[in-house]
Short mmCIF file of C-alpha atoms in Angstrom, two decimals:
data_model
loop_
_atom_site.label_atom_id
_atom_site.label_comp_id
_atom_site.label_asym_id
_atom_site.label_seq_id
_atom_site.Cartn_x
_atom_site.Cartn_y
_atom_site.Cartn_z
CA UNK F 1426 30.66 -111.45 -89.91
CA UNK F 1427 30.80 -113.39 -86.35
CA UNK F 1428 32.32 -116.36 -87.92
CA UNK F 1429 31.42 -119.63 -85.38
CA UNK F 1430 29.86 -118.65 -82.26
CA UNK F 1431 29.30 -121.15 -79.33
CA UNK F 1432 27.09 -120.91 -76.45
CA UNK F 1433 27.66 -121.20 -73.40
CA UNK F 1434 31.19 -120.31 -72.76
CA UNK F 1435 31.30 -121.92 -69.54
CA UNK F 1436 29.24 -124.73 -67.75
CA UNK F 1437 29.01 -127.00 -64.54
CA UNK F 1438 26.91 -130.03 -64.26
CA UNK F 1439 25.93 -132.75 -61.89
CA UNK F 1440 26.35 -136.24 -62.99
CA UNK F 1441 23.09 -137.22 -64.70
CA UNK F 1442 22.04 -133.69 -65.90
CA UNK F 1443 21.27 -132.93 -69.46
CA UNK F 1444 22.34 -129.90 -71.80
CA UNK F 1445 22.77 -128.73 -75.06
CA UNK F 1446 25.79 -126.84 -76.67
CA UNK F 1447 24.71 -124.58 -79.13
CA UNK F 1448 27.03 -123.84 -82.08
CA UNK F 1449 26.07 -121.22 -84.98
CA UNK F 1450 28.20 -120.04 -88.14
CA UNK F 1451 27.35 -117.21 -90.50
CA UNK F 1452 30.05 -118.03 -93.33
CA UNK F 1453 27.35 -120.10 -95.64
CA UNK F 1454 29.55 -123.08 -94.51
CA UNK F 1455 28.05 -126.55 -95.60
CA UNK F 1456 29.86 -128.85 -92.98
CA UNK F 1457 29.82 -128.54 -89.42
CA UNK F 1458 32.02 -130.45 -86.54
CA UNK F 1459 31.96 -130.99 -82.85
CA UNK F 1460 35.46 -131.96 -80.81
CA UNK F 1461 36.38 -132.29 -77.50
CA UNK F 1462 39.84 -131.53 -76.48
CA UNK F 1463 41.59 -132.95 -73.17
CA UNK F 1464 45.28 -132.30 -72.22
CA UNK F 1465 47.37 -134.70 -74.25
CA UNK F 1466 44.93 -135.84 -76.17
CA UNK F 1467 44.37 -133.37 -78.66
CA UNK F 1468 41.31 -132.65 -80.65
CA UNK F 1469 39.04 -135.58 -81.02
CA UNK F 1470 36.20 -135.35 -83.30
CA UNK F 1471 32.65 -136.27 -81.99
CA UNK F 1472 30.20 -135.98 -84.87
CA UNK F 1473 29.81 -134.02 -87.85
CA UNK F 1474 27.44 -132.81 -90.56
CA UNK F 1475 28.60 -132.70 -93.84
CA UNK F 1476 25.57 -131.08 -95.00
CA UNK F 1477 22.22 -129.92 -93.60
CA UNK F 1478 20.30 -132.63 -93.16
CA UNK F 1479 23.16 -135.31 -92.53
CA UNK F 1480 25.02 -136.31 -89.32
CA UNK F 1481 27.68 -139.02 -88.95
CA UNK F 1482 29.56 -140.35 -86.01
CA UNK F 1483 33.37 -139.26 -85.49
CA UNK F 1484 35.88 -141.06 -83.27
CA UNK F 1485 34.32 -140.49 -79.74
CA UNK F 1486 30.44 -140.40 -80.42
CA UNK F 1487 29.20 -142.34 -77.08
CA UNK F 1488 27.39 -140.55 -74.79
CA UNK F 1489 26.52 -137.75 -77.33
CA UNK F 1490 23.46 -136.81 -79.47
CA UNK F 1491 23.52 -133.98 -82.45
CA UNK F 1492 21.14 -131.93 -84.18
CA UNK F 1493 21.66 -130.01 -87.70
CA UNK F 1494 19.22 -127.39 -87.04
CA UNK F 1495 19.78 -125.86 -90.15
CA UNK F 1496 22.46 -124.85 -92.39
CA UNK F 1497 23.93 -122.15 -89.66
CA UNK F 1498 23.33 -124.26 -86.52
CA UNK F 1499 24.76 -127.55 -85.10
CA UNK F 1500 24.02 -128.42 -81.46
CA UNK F 1501 25.44 -130.96 -79.20
CA UNK F 1502 23.19 -132.96 -76.54
CA UNK F 1503 24.71 -134.55 -73.45
CA UNK F 1504 21.65 -136.40 -72.09
CA UNK F 1505 22.95 -137.78 -69.02
CA UNK F 1506 26.51 -136.21 -68.12
CA UNK F 1507 29.26 -138.00 -66.54
CA UNK F 1508 32.26 -136.89 -65.31
CA UNK F 1509 34.43 -138.31 -68.11
CA UNK F 1510 32.55 -135.60 -70.39
CA UNK F 1511 34.71 -132.91 -68.63
CA UNK F 1512 36.51 -131.29 -71.32
CA UNK F 1513 36.69 -128.24 -73.73
CA UNK F 1514 34.20 -128.60 -76.39
CA UNK F 1515 34.80 -126.46 -79.85
CA UNK F 1516 32.64 -126.33 -82.73
CA UNK F 1517 33.96 -125.84 -86.12
CA UNK F 1518 32.76 -125.40 -89.74
CA UNK F 1519 34.18 -125.63 -93.24
CA UNK F 1520 33.53 -125.36 -97.17
CA UNK F 1521 31.38 -122.89 -98.48
CA UNK F 1522 28.48 -123.81 -100.66
CA UNK F 1523 30.02 -124.95 -103.79
CA UNK F 1524 33.72 -124.67 -102.63
CA UNK F 1525 36.13 -127.59 -102.65
CA UNK F 1526 36.30 -129.92 -99.57
CA UNK F 1527 39.99 -128.81 -99.38
CA UNK F 1528 38.96 -125.48 -97.86
CA UNK F 1529 40.10 -124.98 -93.83
CA UNK F 1530 38.13 -125.18 -90.52
CA UNK F 1531 36.98 -122.34 -88.60
CA UNK F 1532 36.64 -123.08 -85.05
CA UNK F 1533 34.62 -121.23 -82.36
CA UNK F 1534 36.18 -120.03 -78.97
CA UNK F 1535 35.10 -123.26 -77.14
CA UNK F 1536 32.84 -124.50 -74.24
CA UNK F 1537 34.20 -125.28 -71.16
CA UNK F 1538 32.12 -128.08 -69.26
CA UNK F 1539 32.73 -129.56 -66.10
CA UNK F 1540 30.71 -132.47 -64.85
CA UNK F 1541 30.86 -133.07 -61.09
CA UNK C 1056 43.80 -148.01 -87.11
CA UNK C 1057 44.57 -144.50 -87.96
CA UNK C 1058 47.36 -142.49 -86.13
CA UNK C 1059 48.60 -139.05 -86.16
CA UNK C 1060 51.37 -138.39 -83.99
CA UNK C 1061 53.34 -135.00 -83.03
CA UNK C 1062 56.43 -136.46 -81.52
CA UNK C 1063 57.20 -133.70 -79.20
CA UNK C 1064 54.89 -132.57 -76.68
CA UNK C 1065 56.71 -129.42 -75.93
CA UNK C 1066 59.44 -127.60 -77.84
CA UNK C 1067 61.62 -124.64 -76.11
CA UNK C 1068 63.93 -122.61 -78.43
CA UNK C 1069 65.74 -119.35 -78.07
CA UNK C 1070 64.35 -116.11 -80.02
CA UNK C 1071 65.71 -116.20 -83.44
CA UNK C 1072 66.17 -119.72 -83.93
CA UNK C 1073 64.05 -121.89 -86.27
CA UNK C 1074 61.66 -124.18 -84.71
CA UNK C 1075 60.85 -127.59 -86.47
CA UNK C 1076 57.97 -129.34 -85.76
CA UNK C 1077 57.11 -132.89 -86.75
CA UNK C 1078 54.15 -134.89 -87.85
CA UNK C 1079 53.92 -138.21 -88.51
CA UNK C 1080 50.94 -140.38 -89.48
CA UNK C 1081 49.81 -143.80 -90.40
CA UNK C 1082 47.31 -145.56 -92.23
CA UNK C 1083 46.27 -142.45 -94.10
CA UNK C 1084 46.56 -141.53 -98.01
CA UNK C 1085 45.81 -137.84 -97.84
CA UNK C 1086 45.44 -135.56 -100.39
CA UNK C 1087 46.43 -132.61 -98.17
CA UNK C 1088 47.58 -131.89 -94.81
CA UNK C 1089 47.36 -128.77 -92.64
CA UNK C 1090 48.54 -127.10 -90.09
CA UNK C 1091 46.84 -124.95 -87.04
CA UNK C 1092 48.15 -122.95 -84.22
CA UNK C 1093 45.98 -122.82 -80.92
CA UNK C 1094 46.44 -120.11 -77.98
CA UNK C 1095 45.59 -121.05 -74.51
CA UNK C 1096 42.00 -120.67 -74.15
CA UNK C 1097 41.29 -120.39 -77.70
CA UNK C 1098 40.09 -122.31 -80.88
CA UNK C 1099 42.53 -123.43 -83.46
CA UNK C 1100 43.51 -121.21 -86.09
CA UNK C 1101 44.31 -122.20 -89.73
CA UNK C 1102 47.97 -121.62 -90.79
CA UNK C 1103 48.75 -123.86 -93.92
CA UNK C 1104 47.63 -126.28 -96.48
CA UNK C 1105 49.97 -128.66 -98.25
CA UNK C 1106 48.78 -130.76 -101.04
CA UNK C 1107 50.11 -134.46 -101.57
CA UNK C 1108 51.80 -133.13 -105.05
CA UNK C 1109 53.55 -130.22 -103.09
CA UNK C 1110 56.88 -130.94 -101.80
CA UNK C 1111 57.19 -127.43 -99.79
CA UNK C 1112 54.81 -124.47 -99.05
CA UNK C 1113 55.76 -121.35 -97.45
CA UNK C 1114 53.95 -118.50 -95.76
CA UNK C 1115 56.03 -115.46 -94.70
CA UNK C 1116 58.35 -117.03 -91.68
CA UNK C 1117 56.66 -120.45 -91.85
CA UNK C 1118 57.35 -123.48 -94.22
CA UNK C 1119 55.84 -126.99 -94.42
CA UNK C 1120 57.37 -129.96 -96.21
CA UNK C 1121 55.03 -132.87 -96.96
CA UNK C 1122 56.75 -136.41 -97.65
CA UNK C 1123 53.99 -138.86 -98.22
CA UNK C 1124 56.59 -141.69 -98.89
CA UNK C 1125 57.89 -141.13 -95.29
CA UNK C 1126 54.48 -140.38 -94.31
CA UNK C 1127 55.67 -137.47 -92.44
CA UNK C 1128 55.27 -133.45 -92.55
CA UNK C 1129 57.68 -130.96 -90.97
CA UNK C 1130 56.70 -127.52 -89.84
CA UNK C 1131 59.47 -124.50 -89.70
CA UNK C 1132 59.45 -121.44 -88.24
CA UNK C 1133 62.44 -119.25 -89.20
CA UNK C 1134 63.59 -116.43 -86.83
CA UNK C 1135 61.05 -117.14 -84.33
CA UNK C 1136 59.92 -114.68 -81.77
CA UNK C 1137 58.36 -114.89 -78.35
CA UNK C 1138 55.08 -114.10 -79.90
CA UNK C 1139 55.12 -117.32 -81.81
CA UNK C 1140 54.85 -119.22 -78.62
CA UNK C 1141 51.65 -121.66 -78.88
CA UNK C 1142 50.57 -125.12 -79.54
CA UNK C 1143 50.59 -126.43 -83.14
CA UNK C 1144 48.49 -129.18 -84.70
CA UNK C 1145 48.77 -130.87 -87.52
CA UNK C 1146 45.57 -132.35 -89.22
CA UNK C 1147 44.41 -135.07 -91.85
CA UNK C 1148 41.38 -136.11 -93.34
CA UNK C 1149 38.68 -134.93 -95.17
CA UNK C 1150 35.00 -134.43 -93.54
CA UNK C 1151 36.45 -136.69 -90.73
CA UNK C 1152 39.17 -134.46 -89.91
CA UNK C 1153 41.44 -135.49 -87.09
CA UNK C 1154 44.43 -133.79 -85.27
CA UNK C 1155 47.64 -134.59 -83.84
CA UNK C 1156 48.02 -134.15 -80.08
CA UNK C 1157 49.88 -131.23 -80.77
CA UNK C 1158 53.52 -129.53 -80.01
CA UNK C 1159 53.37 -126.78 -77.43
CA UNK C 1160 56.24 -124.30 -78.45
CA UNK C 1161 57.93 -122.03 -75.99
CA UNK C 1162 60.32 -119.01 -77.62
CA UNK C 1163 62.49 -117.50 -75.12
CA UNK C 1164 63.67 -113.98 -75.59
#
């Protein structure tokens, strides 16, 4: 049981390049999330997926797209990276199938992205 | 707009003392509030959840209070240890869960 896994762990991009951050969970959770964390700003929600087949914008969705590929996987895509997207990105999941929405979130180890 | 404020960016205390962290919120009517711990270079880890009808919750050396009138939660670590040094985050919301910026706690031997 690996929990929430994220790839890659580190990435350096040039301005304008694109990339996809991958996230997978093996806990049969319905909901998945993408956050970014910047110094002094805390975790900010980018997008979330309450269930397979649905996605919704969070607090800071501009410049990002997501795909809920299946129940296990939720990817985050940067189409044209900008220096302002330099951050640490965390994926999280929550709620076992049939569980209550008050269940806690489980986080992945993060992806450290630098955009030059 | 909705806000979650943890009013101390950093807190330094001596080993053995009680650490008290504060989380204030505005424009939320939360059914529950959560506290997480984050160590450097790692993702947050869940510690405690307290519901709106609970005034206080305890887990080992941790205690959380929740005052929906004051719109405030207090997080206490009693008999603190250097291993408690970390950033502590409070969180509100359901599917669109939002986090405070965190308080970095340092416990000195």
